PDB file of C-alpha atoms in Angstrom:
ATOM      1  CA  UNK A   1     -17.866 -12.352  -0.775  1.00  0.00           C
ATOM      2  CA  UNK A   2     -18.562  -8.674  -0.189  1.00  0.00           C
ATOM      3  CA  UNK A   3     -15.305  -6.483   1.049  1.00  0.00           C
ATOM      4  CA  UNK A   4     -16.127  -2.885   2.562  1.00  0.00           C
ATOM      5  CA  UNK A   5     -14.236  -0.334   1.670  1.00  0.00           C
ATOM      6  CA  UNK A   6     -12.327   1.442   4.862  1.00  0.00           C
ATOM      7  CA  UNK A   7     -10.399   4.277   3.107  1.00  0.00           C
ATOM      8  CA  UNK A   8     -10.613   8.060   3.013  1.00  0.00           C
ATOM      9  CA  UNK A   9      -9.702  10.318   0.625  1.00  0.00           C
ATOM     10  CA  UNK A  10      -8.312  14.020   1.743  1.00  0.00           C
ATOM     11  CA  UNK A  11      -8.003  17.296  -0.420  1.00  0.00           C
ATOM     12  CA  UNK A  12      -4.573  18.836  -0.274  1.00  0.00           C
ATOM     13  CA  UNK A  13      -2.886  21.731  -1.759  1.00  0.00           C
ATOM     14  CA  UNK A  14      -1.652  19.210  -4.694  1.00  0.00           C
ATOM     15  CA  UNK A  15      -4.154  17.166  -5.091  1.00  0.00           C
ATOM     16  CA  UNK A  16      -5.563  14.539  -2.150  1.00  0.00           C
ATOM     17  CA  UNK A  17      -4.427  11.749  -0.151  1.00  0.00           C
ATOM     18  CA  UNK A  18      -6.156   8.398  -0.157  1.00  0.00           C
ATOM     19  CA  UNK A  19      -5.862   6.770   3.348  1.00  0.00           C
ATOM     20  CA  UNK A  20      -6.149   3.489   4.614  1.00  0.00           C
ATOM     21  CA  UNK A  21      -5.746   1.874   8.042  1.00  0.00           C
ATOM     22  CA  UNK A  22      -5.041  -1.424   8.863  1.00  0.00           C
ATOM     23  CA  UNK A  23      -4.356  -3.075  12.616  1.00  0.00           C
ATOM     24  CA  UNK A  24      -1.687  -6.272  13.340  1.00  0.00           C
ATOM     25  CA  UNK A  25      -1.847  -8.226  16.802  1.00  0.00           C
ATOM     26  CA  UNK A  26       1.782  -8.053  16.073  1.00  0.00           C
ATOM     27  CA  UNK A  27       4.826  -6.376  16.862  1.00  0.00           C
ATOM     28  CA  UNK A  28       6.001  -3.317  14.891  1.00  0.00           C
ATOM     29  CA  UNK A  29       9.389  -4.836  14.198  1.00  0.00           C
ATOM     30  CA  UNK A  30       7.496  -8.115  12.764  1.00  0.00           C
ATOM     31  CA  UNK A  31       5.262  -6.011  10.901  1.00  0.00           C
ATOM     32  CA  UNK A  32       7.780  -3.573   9.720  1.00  0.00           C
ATOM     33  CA  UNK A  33       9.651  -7.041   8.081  1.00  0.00           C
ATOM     34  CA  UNK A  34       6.569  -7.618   6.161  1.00  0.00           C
ATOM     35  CA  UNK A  35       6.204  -4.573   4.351  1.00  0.00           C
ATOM     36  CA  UNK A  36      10.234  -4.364   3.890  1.00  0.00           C
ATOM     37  CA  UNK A  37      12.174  -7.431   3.812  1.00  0.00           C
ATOM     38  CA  UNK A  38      11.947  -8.422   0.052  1.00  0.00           C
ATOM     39  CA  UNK A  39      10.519 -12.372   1.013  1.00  0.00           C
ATOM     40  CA  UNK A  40       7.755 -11.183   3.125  1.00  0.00           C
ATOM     41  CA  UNK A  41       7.101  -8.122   1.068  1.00  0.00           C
ATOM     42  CA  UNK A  42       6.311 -10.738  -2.281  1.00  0.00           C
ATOM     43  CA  UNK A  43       3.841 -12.591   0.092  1.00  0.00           C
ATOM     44  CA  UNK A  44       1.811  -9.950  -0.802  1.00  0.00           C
ATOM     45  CA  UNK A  45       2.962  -7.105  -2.849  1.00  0.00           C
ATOM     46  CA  UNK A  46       6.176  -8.147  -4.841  1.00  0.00           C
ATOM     47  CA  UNK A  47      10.170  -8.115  -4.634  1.00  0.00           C
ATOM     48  CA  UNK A  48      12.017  -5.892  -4.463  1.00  0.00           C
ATOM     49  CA  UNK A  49      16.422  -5.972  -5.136  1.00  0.00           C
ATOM     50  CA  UNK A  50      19.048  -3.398  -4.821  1.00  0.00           C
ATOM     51  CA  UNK A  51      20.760  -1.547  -2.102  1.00  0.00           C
ATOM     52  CA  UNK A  52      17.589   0.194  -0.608  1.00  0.00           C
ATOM     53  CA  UNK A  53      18.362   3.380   1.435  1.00  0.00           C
ATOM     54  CA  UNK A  54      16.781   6.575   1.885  1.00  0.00           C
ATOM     55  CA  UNK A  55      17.909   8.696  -1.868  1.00  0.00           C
ATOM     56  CA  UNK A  56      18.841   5.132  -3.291  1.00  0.00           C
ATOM     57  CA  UNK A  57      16.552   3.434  -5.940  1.00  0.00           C
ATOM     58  CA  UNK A  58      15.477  -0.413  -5.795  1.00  0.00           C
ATOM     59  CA  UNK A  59      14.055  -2.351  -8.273  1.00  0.00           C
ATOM     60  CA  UNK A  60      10.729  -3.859  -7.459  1.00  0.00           C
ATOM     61  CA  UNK A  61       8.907  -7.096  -9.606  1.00  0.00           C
ATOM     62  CA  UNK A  62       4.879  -6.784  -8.519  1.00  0.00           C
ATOM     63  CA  UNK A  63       3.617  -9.833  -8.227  1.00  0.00           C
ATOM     64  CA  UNK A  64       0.470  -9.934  -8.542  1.00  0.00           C
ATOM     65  CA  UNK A  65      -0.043  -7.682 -11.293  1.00  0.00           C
ATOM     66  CA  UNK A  66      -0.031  -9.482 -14.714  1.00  0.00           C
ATOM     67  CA  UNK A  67       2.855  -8.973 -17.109  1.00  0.00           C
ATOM     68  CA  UNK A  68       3.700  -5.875 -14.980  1.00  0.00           C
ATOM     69  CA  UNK A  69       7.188  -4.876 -15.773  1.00  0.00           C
ATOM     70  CA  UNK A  70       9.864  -4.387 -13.027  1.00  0.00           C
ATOM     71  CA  UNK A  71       9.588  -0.500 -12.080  1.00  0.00           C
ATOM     72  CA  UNK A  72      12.196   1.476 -10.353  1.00  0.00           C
ATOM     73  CA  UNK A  73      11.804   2.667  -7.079  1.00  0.00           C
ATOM     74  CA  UNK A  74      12.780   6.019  -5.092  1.00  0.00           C
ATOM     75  CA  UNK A  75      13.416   5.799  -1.241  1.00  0.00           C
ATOM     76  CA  UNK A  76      12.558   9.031  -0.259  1.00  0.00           C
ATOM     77  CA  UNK A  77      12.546   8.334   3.651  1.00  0.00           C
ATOM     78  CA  UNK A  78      12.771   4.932   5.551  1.00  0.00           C
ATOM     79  CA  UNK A  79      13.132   5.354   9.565  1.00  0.00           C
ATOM     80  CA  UNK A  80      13.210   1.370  10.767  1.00  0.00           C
ATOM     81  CA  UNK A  81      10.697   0.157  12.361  1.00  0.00           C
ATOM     82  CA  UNK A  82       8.171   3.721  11.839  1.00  0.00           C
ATOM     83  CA  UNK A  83       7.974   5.191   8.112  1.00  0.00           C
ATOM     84  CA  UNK A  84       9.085   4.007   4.443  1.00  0.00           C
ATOM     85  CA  UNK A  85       7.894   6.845   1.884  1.00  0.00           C
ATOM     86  CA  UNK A  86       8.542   5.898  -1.491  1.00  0.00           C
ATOM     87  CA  UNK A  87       8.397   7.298  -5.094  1.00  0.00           C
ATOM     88  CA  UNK A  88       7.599   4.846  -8.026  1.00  0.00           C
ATOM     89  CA  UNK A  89       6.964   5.526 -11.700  1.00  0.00           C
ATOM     90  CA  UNK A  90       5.281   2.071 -13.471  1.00  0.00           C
ATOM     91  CA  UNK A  91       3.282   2.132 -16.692  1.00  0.00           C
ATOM     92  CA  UNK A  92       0.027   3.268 -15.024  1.00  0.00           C
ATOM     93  CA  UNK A  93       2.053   6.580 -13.692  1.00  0.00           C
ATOM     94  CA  UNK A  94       3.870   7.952 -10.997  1.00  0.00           C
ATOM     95  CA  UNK A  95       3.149   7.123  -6.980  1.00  0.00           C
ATOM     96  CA  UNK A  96       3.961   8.986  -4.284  1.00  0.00           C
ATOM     97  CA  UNK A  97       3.167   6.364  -1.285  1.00  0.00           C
ATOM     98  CA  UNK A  98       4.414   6.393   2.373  1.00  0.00           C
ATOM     99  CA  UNK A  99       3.604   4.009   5.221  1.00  0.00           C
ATOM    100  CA  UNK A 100       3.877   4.784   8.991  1.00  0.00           C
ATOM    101  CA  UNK A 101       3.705   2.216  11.664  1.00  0.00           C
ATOM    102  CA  UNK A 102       2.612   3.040  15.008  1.00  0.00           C
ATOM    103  CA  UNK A 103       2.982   0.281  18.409  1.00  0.00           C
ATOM    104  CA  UNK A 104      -0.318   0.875  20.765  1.00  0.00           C
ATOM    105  CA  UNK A 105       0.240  -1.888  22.914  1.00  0.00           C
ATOM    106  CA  UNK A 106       0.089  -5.287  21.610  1.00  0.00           C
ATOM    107  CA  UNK A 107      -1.242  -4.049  18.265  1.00  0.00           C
ATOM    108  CA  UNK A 108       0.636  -2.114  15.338  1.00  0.00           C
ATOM    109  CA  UNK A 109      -1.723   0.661  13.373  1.00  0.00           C
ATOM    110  CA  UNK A 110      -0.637   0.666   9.884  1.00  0.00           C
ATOM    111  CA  UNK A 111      -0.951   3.742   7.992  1.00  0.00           C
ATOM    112  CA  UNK A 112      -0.928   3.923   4.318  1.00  0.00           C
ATOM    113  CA  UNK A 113      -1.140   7.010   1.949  1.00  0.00           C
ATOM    114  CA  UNK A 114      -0.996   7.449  -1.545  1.00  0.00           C
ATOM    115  CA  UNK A 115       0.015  11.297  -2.419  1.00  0.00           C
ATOM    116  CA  UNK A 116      -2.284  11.812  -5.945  1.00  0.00           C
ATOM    117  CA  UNK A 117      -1.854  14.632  -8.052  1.00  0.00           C
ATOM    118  CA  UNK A 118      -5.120  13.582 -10.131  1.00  0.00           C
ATOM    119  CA  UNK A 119      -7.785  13.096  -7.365  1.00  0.00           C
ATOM    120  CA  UNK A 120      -9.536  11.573 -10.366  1.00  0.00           C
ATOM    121  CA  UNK A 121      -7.862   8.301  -9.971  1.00  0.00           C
ATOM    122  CA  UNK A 122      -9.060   7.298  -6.772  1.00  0.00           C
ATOM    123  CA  UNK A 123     -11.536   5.147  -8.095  1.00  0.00           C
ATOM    124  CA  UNK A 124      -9.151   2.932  -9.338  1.00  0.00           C
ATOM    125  CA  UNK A 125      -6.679   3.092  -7.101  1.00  0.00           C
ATOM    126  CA  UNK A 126      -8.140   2.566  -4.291  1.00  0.00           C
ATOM    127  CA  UNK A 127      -9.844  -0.465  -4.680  1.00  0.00           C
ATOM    128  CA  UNK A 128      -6.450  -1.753  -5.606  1.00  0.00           C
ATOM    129  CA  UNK A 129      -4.740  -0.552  -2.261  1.00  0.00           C
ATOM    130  CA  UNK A 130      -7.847  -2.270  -0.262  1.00  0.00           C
ATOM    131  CA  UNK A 131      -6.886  -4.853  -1.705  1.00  0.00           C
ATOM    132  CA  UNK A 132      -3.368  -5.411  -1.058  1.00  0.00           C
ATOM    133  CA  UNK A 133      -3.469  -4.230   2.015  1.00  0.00           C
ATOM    134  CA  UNK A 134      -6.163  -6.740   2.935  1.00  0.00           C
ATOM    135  CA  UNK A 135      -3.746  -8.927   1.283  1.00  0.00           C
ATOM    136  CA  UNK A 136      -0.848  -8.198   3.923  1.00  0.00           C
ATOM    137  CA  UNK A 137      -3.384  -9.033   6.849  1.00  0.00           C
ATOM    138  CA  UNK A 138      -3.807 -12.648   4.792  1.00  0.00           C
ATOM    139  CA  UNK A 139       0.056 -13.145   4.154  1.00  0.00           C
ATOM    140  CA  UNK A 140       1.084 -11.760   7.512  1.00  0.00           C
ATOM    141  CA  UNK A 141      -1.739 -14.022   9.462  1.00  0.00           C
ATOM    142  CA  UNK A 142      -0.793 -17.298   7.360  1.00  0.00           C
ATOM    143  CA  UNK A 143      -4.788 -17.079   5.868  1.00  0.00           C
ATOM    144  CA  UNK A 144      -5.742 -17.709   1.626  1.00  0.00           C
ATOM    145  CA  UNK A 145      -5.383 -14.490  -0.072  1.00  0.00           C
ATOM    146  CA  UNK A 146      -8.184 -12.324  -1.437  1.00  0.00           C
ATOM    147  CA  UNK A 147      -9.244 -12.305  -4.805  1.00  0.00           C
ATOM    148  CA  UNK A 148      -8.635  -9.101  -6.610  1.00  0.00           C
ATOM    149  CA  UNK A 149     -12.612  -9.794  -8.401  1.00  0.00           C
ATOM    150  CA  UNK A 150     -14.194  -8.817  -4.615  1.00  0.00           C
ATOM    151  CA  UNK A 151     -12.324  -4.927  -4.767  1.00  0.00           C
ATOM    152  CA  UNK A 152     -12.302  -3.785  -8.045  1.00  0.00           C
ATOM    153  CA  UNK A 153     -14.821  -2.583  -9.707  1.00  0.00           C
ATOM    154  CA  UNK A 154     -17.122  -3.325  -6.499  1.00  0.00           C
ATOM    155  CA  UNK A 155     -15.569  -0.879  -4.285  1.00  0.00           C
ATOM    156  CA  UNK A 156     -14.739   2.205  -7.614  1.00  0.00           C
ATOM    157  CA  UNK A 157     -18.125   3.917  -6.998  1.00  0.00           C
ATOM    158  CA  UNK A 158     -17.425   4.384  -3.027  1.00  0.00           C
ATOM    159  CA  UNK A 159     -14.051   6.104  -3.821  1.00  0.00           C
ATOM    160  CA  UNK A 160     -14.953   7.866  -6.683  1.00  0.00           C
ATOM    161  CA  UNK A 161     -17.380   9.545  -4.327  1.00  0.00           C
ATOM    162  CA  UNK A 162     -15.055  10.096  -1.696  1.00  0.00           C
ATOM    163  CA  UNK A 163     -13.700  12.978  -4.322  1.00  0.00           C
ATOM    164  CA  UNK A 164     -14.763  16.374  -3.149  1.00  0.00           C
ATOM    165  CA  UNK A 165     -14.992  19.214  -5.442  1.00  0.00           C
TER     166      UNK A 165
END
């Protein structure tokens, strides 16, 4: 199975910002839940425990990363059912990511950004975020998951060359 790549990546004064869309026949309150309540969140990404709160910290278990160890996580913002920015440090470095949900009538727009100081990485990190984004659509729709082999390192090449000098 072949997966296109949909994101963009943006120069900015510290580095760029990877973007990727994503559209729900849903609800924004039903697709908020899945990208915050910490059952619906492992569906597809992994859970997370603590007292969450904008300046708090949570821990978060990936799960579908192996042996990735639990990794603490900053809320930096988190305005119900609209934006969640987050700060996370894991062995692989630090992530500055934020997600904005927008209703347009019966459909949600899902906005995702990573905030990279190394513009460099994009090749390998955005193959991952296809992925488990594409992986929310599954877990949110009740369809099989996608397998990790049809992202990375298919889609590197396009994002690598999304990097501009």
């Amino acid at each position: 199975m072949s997966v296109r790549p949909t994101g963009r990546v943006f120069p900015t004064a510290a580095g760029a910002d990877l973007v990727i869309e994503r559209s729900f026949h849903a609800p924004i309150e039903d697709v908020w839940a899945s990208v915050s309540e910490p059952d619906r969140l492992a569906r597809w990404f992994g859970r997370w425990s603590g007292e969450a709160g904008p300046g708090k910290y949570v821990m978060l278990q990936l799960g579908f990363e192996k042996d990735a160890s639990p990794c603490r996580v900053l809320i930096e913002s988190c305005r119900p059912p609209a934006h969640l920015a987050v700060c996370m440090k894991d062995d692989h470095g630090d992530w500055r990511l934020e997600l904005t949900l927008e209703q347009r009538g019966d459909t949600t727009q899902l906005r995702f950004v990573q905030h990279l100081t190394d513009p460099g990485l994009v090749g390998d990190t955005g193959p991952g975020w296809e992925y488990y984004l594409d992986m929310l659509i599954a877990a949110h729709g009740g369809q099989p998951l996608p397998d990790f082999a049809n992202y990375y390192p298919a889609q590197r090449e396009y994002f690598a060359s999304q990097i501009v000098a």
